[in-house]
Short mmCIF file of C-alpha atoms in Angstrom, two decimals:
data_model
loop_
_atom_site.label_atom_id
_atom_site.label_comp_id
_atom_site.label_asym_id
_atom_site.label_seq_id
_atom_site.Cartn_x
_atom_site.Cartn_y
_atom_site.Cartn_z
CA UNK P 1 -28.41 16.32 181.72
CA UNK P 2 -30.69 18.39 179.40
CA UNK P 3 -33.98 19.36 180.69
CA UNK P 4 -37.14 18.30 178.90
CA UNK P 5 -37.53 21.75 177.41
CA UNK P 6 -34.01 21.62 175.94
CA UNK P 7 -34.65 18.15 174.51
CA UNK P 8 -37.81 19.42 172.83
CA UNK P 9 -35.89 22.34 171.31
CA UNK P 10 -33.20 20.04 169.92
CA UNK P 11 -35.78 17.68 168.46
CA UNK P 12 -37.59 20.55 166.73
CA UNK P 13 -34.28 21.84 165.27
CA UNK P 14 -33.15 18.47 163.90
CA UNK P 15 -36.64 17.65 162.64
CA UNK P 16 -36.67 20.93 160.62
CA UNK P 17 -33.29 20.20 159.12
CA UNK P 18 -34.35 16.72 158.06
CA UNK P 19 -37.45 18.21 156.42
CA UNK P 20 -35.34 20.86 154.61
CA UNK P 21 -32.95 18.14 153.46
CA UNK P 22 -35.84 16.28 151.87
CA UNK P 23 -36.97 19.37 149.99
CA UNK P 24 -33.44 20.01 148.71
CA UNK P 25 -33.16 16.44 147.53
CA UNK P 26 -36.45 16.75 145.69
CA UNK P 27 -35.37 20.02 144.08
CA UNK P 28 -32.10 18.41 142.98
CA UNK P 29 -33.96 15.50 141.39
CA UNK P 30 -36.38 17.84 139.61
CA UNK P 31 -33.47 19.94 138.33
CA UNK P 32 -31.77 16.85 136.95
CA UNK P 33 -35.00 15.80 135.24
CA UNK P 34 -35.40 19.27 133.70
CA UNK P 35 -31.78 19.27 132.50
CA UNK P 36 -32.22 15.81 131.00
CA UNK P 37 -35.38 16.87 129.16
CA UNK P 38 -33.67 20.04 127.93
CA UNK P 39 -30.73 17.99 126.71
CA UNK P 40 -33.07 15.70 124.80
CA UNK P 41 -34.78 18.68 123.18
CA UNK P 42 -31.45 20.27 122.33
CA UNK P 43 -30.20 17.07 120.68
CA UNK P 44 -33.48 16.75 118.77
CA UNK P 45 -33.28 20.43 117.75
CA UNK P 46 -29.73 20.15 116.42
CA UNK P 47 -30.58 16.95 114.58
CA UNK P 48 -33.57 18.67 113.03
CA UNK P 49 -31.56 21.74 112.05
CA UNK P 50 -28.86 19.55 110.54
CA UNK P 51 -31.46 17.79 108.45
CA UNK P 52 -33.03 21.11 107.42
CA UNK P 53 -29.63 22.57 106.49
CA UNK P 54 -28.90 19.47 104.41
CA UNK P 55 -32.21 19.78 102.61
CA UNK P 56 -31.66 23.50 102.03
CA UNK P 57 -28.19 22.76 100.66
CA UNK P 58 -29.66 20.15 98.33
CA UNK P 59 -32.32 22.63 97.19
CA UNK P 60 -29.68 25.29 96.57
CA UNK P 61 -27.63 22.81 94.57
CA UNK P 62 -30.72 21.81 92.58
CA UNK P 63 -31.54 25.46 91.86
CA UNK P 64 -27.97 26.06 90.71
CA UNK P 65 -28.15 23.08 88.36
CA UNK P 66 -31.47 24.27 86.96
CA UNK P 67 -30.07 27.78 86.49
CA UNK P 68 -26.97 26.42 84.78
CA UNK P 69 -29.07 24.25 82.46
CA UNK P 70 -31.31 27.18 81.56
CA UNK P 71 -28.35 29.46 80.87
CA UNK P 72 -26.73 26.77 78.76
CA UNK P 73 -29.91 26.60 76.67
CA UNK P 74 -29.89 30.38 76.36
CA UNK P 75 -26.25 30.32 75.25
CA UNK P 76 -27.17 27.83 72.52
CA UNK P 77 -29.86 30.28 71.39
CA UNK P 78 -27.34 33.14 71.44
CA UNK P 79 -24.91 31.03 69.38
CA UNK P 80 -27.61 30.36 66.82
CA UNK P 81 -28.55 34.03 66.54
CA UNK P 82 -24.84 34.92 66.28
CA UNK P 83 -24.37 32.48 63.40
CA UNK P 84 -27.51 33.80 61.68
CA UNK P 85 -26.09 37.33 61.90
CA UNK P 86 -22.77 36.18 60.45
CA UNK P 87 -24.65 34.71 57.52
CA UNK P 88 -26.81 37.83 57.22
CA UNK P 89 -23.70 40.04 57.06
CA UNK P 90 -21.99 37.78 54.52
CA UNK P 91 -19.11 36.87 56.84
CA UNK P 92 -19.36 33.13 56.22
CA UNK P 93 -18.63 33.67 52.51
CA UNK P 94 -15.11 34.96 53.23
CA UNK P 95 -14.21 33.32 56.51
CA UNK P 96 -11.79 30.40 56.45
CA UNK P 97 -10.70 28.62 59.63
CA UNK P 98 -7.51 26.55 59.71
CA UNK P 99 -8.53 23.16 61.17
CA UNK P 100 -5.09 22.68 62.69
CA UNK P 101 -4.55 26.06 64.35
CA UNK P 102 -8.05 27.55 64.43
CA UNK P 103 -6.69 30.71 62.80
CA UNK P 104 -9.29 32.80 60.98
CA UNK P 105 -8.55 34.33 57.58
CA UNK P 106 -10.73 36.17 55.08
CA UNK P 107 -10.43 35.68 51.33
CA UNK P 108 -11.59 38.56 49.12
CA UNK P 109 -10.21 37.31 45.81
CA UNK P 110 -13.77 36.85 44.51
CA UNK P 111 -14.83 40.30 45.69
CA UNK P 112 -11.95 42.66 44.90
CA UNK P 113 -9.73 42.22 41.85
CA UNK P 114 -7.34 44.83 40.53
CA UNK P 115 -8.80 47.38 42.88
CA UNK P 116 -12.35 46.91 41.68
CA UNK P 117 -15.33 44.82 42.67
CA UNK P 118 -15.76 41.55 40.85
CA UNK P 119 -19.23 41.67 39.35
CA UNK P 120 -21.88 38.97 39.58
CA UNK P 121 -20.22 36.57 42.00
CA UNK P 122 -21.90 35.11 45.11
CA UNK P 123 -19.12 36.58 47.24
CA UNK P 124 -19.55 40.07 45.80
CA UNK P 125 -23.30 39.86 46.35
CA UNK P 126 -22.79 38.60 49.91
CA UNK P 127 -20.39 41.45 50.66
CA UNK P 128 -22.73 44.06 49.24
CA UNK P 129 -25.91 42.76 50.89
CA UNK P 130 -24.07 42.00 54.13
CA UNK P 131 -22.63 45.51 54.38
CA UNK P 132 -26.10 46.98 53.83
CA UNK P 133 -27.65 44.75 56.50
CA UNK P 134 -24.87 45.49 59.00
CA UNK P 135 -25.17 49.23 58.48
CA UNK P 136 -28.92 49.15 59.04
CA UNK P 137 -28.71 46.86 62.08
CA UNK P 138 -25.93 48.77 63.82
CA UNK P 139 -27.31 52.26 63.35
CA UNK P 140 -28.99 51.94 66.77
CA UNK P 141 -27.46 49.85 69.55
CA UNK P 142 -30.80 49.75 71.35
CA UNK P 143 -32.76 48.47 68.35
CA UNK P 144 -30.00 45.98 67.56
CA UNK P 145 -30.18 44.55 71.10
CA UNK P 146 -33.98 44.39 70.86
CA UNK P 147 -33.73 42.49 67.59
CA UNK P 148 -31.35 39.94 69.14
CA UNK P 149 -33.61 39.55 72.17
CA UNK P 150 -36.61 38.87 69.94
CA UNK P 151 -34.73 36.16 68.08
CA UNK P 152 -33.53 34.57 71.32
CA UNK P 153 -37.01 34.74 72.83
CA UNK P 154 -38.33 32.92 69.77
CA UNK P 155 -35.81 30.11 70.38
CA UNK P 156 -36.16 30.01 74.20
CA UNK P 157 -39.43 31.75 75.06
CA UNK P 158 -39.66 30.64 78.69
CA UNK P 159 -36.15 31.55 79.79
CA UNK P 160 -35.41 35.10 78.65
CA UNK P 161 -37.30 36.92 81.40
CA UNK P 162 -35.82 34.78 84.20
CA UNK P 163 -32.25 35.58 83.14
CA UNK P 164 -32.79 38.93 81.44
CA UNK P 165 -29.99 40.94 83.11
CA UNK P 166 -27.41 38.19 82.61
CA UNK P 167 -28.56 37.54 79.04
CA UNK P 168 -28.43 41.21 78.11
CA UNK P 169 -24.74 41.41 78.98
CA UNK P 170 -24.04 38.30 76.90
CA UNK P 171 -25.96 39.77 73.97
CA UNK P 172 -24.04 43.05 74.20
CA UNK P 173 -20.74 41.15 74.05
CA UNK P 174 -21.87 39.10 71.06
CA UNK P 175 -23.15 42.13 69.17
CA UNK P 176 -19.80 43.84 69.69
CA UNK P 177 -17.96 40.68 68.61
CA UNK P 178 -19.93 40.33 65.37
CA UNK P 179 -19.54 44.04 64.64
CA UNK P 180 -15.80 43.65 65.08
CA UNK P 181 -15.82 40.86 62.49
CA UNK P 182 -17.78 43.04 60.05
CA UNK P 183 -15.32 45.91 60.55
CA UNK P 184 -12.43 43.50 60.02
CA UNK P 185 -13.93 42.25 56.74
CA UNK P 186 -14.54 45.77 55.49
CA UNK P 187 -11.07 46.87 56.58
CA UNK P 188 -9.39 43.99 54.76
CA UNK P 189 -11.44 44.63 51.62
CA UNK P 190 -10.45 48.30 51.76
CA UNK P 191 -6.82 47.32 52.26
CA UNK P 192 -6.93 45.25 49.06
CA UNK P 193 -8.16 48.30 47.11
CA UNK P 194 -5.69 50.57 48.87
CA UNK P 195 -2.80 48.28 48.00
CA UNK P 196 -3.86 48.21 44.35
CA UNK P 197 -3.97 52.03 44.22
CA UNK P 198 -0.51 52.22 45.77
CA UNK P 199 0.86 49.81 43.15
CA UNK P 200 -1.01 51.42 40.25
CA UNK P 201 -1.01 55.20 40.92
CA UNK P 202 -2.03 55.90 37.31
CA UNK P 203 -5.50 54.52 38.15
CA UNK P 204 -6.04 57.06 40.93
CA UNK P 205 -8.52 59.73 39.86
CA UNK P 206 -8.38 61.96 42.92
CA UNK P 207 -6.28 65.07 42.04
CA UNK P 208 -5.02 65.63 45.61
CA UNK P 209 -3.82 62.03 45.88
CA UNK P 210 -2.14 62.33 42.46
CA UNK P 211 -0.33 65.42 43.66
CA UNK P 212 0.90 63.59 46.77
CA UNK P 213 2.16 60.73 44.61
CA UNK P 214 4.01 63.16 42.35
CA UNK P 215 5.68 64.85 45.34
CA UNK P 216 6.83 61.52 46.74
CA UNK P 217 8.58 60.62 43.50
CA UNK P 218 11.01 63.50 43.82
CA UNK P 219 11.18 64.01 47.59
CA UNK P 220 14.31 62.74 49.41
CA UNK P 221 14.19 60.60 52.56
CA UNK P 222 13.31 63.19 55.21
CA UNK P 223 10.87 63.43 58.14
CA UNK P 224 8.63 65.44 55.83
CA UNK P 225 8.56 62.51 53.40
CA UNK P 226 7.49 60.13 56.19
CA UNK P 227 4.68 62.49 57.12
CA UNK P 228 3.68 62.72 53.46
CA UNK P 229 3.59 58.91 53.18
CA UNK P 230 1.33 58.73 56.24
CA UNK P 231 -0.99 61.32 54.70
CA UNK P 232 -1.01 59.43 51.39
CA UNK P 233 -1.93 56.19 53.19
CA UNK P 234 -4.82 57.97 54.90
CA UNK P 235 -6.06 59.45 51.61
CA UNK P 236 -5.80 56.09 49.85
CA UNK P 237 -7.76 54.51 52.67
CA UNK P 238 -10.49 57.11 52.26
CA UNK P 239 -10.61 56.36 48.53
CA UNK P 240 -10.78 52.64 49.18
CA UNK P 241 -13.68 52.98 51.63
CA UNK P 242 -15.45 55.37 49.26
CA UNK P 243 -15.10 52.78 46.49
CA UNK P 244 -16.54 50.08 48.77
CA UNK P 245 -19.41 52.41 49.66
CA UNK P 246 -20.13 52.81 45.95
CA UNK P 247 -20.20 49.03 45.58
CA UNK P 248 -22.57 48.59 48.53
CA UNK P 249 -24.65 51.69 47.76
CA UNK P 250 -24.55 52.51 51.47
CA UNK P 251 -22.00 53.91 53.98
CA UNK P 252 -19.76 51.43 55.73
CA UNK P 253 -19.89 50.87 59.47
CA UNK P 254 -16.92 52.96 60.57
CA UNK P 255 -17.73 55.86 58.26
CA UNK P 256 -14.22 56.18 56.90
CA UNK P 257 -15.65 56.49 53.43
CA UNK P 258 -16.78 59.99 54.44
CA UNK P 259 -14.15 62.64 53.91
#
């Protein structure tokens, strides 16, 4: 049978364990409470972030729509300036668009007839004034871009600075496109004169071209003849552009009127 001292020792041991068990239970409950609170905060945080992300996405979408609307307005301004330049360069007087196919053609019958300019017609005046305006505008790419920007800023004053880099690239493309149309018009007008010279060699005044024409009359079909024909075509083209330059009183854009 245990002695009183042994009984006291056992009671102290078991009493300590029961006390420790109570502390562990309390710690477990507190840990569960902390985890529950953390879980609540985490759920609230993710809900908040989801709402914020949704609002940010809506703001981004709104900004994109605003940007698209502003650029659409700028494109309308660019279209208007483009059309004004076409009128300024006389392109609308010769341009015909097939409503069925959309094909563009240029008619110079009221400008060039029998290798010469038709005097005192609206088309001849448009060609002459348009060529002069195009030559002056395209002498400097920088000044030409600045002129376009001024016109666009007049039509959309509040939008140019916000989209300047994007707009500048659009303007460069349009300037090149309109210049290509001017070159096409001048090239076709020169081709009409060139064709007339080829069909009526007696009207050619250039002695070197006359000599080439005389050689071709007697030369057999040889590689040298083909080379001579190519040289004749080049010379006739130079004459045609020189004649157009005389009509316009100013050099043409590509400078082929200069020998």
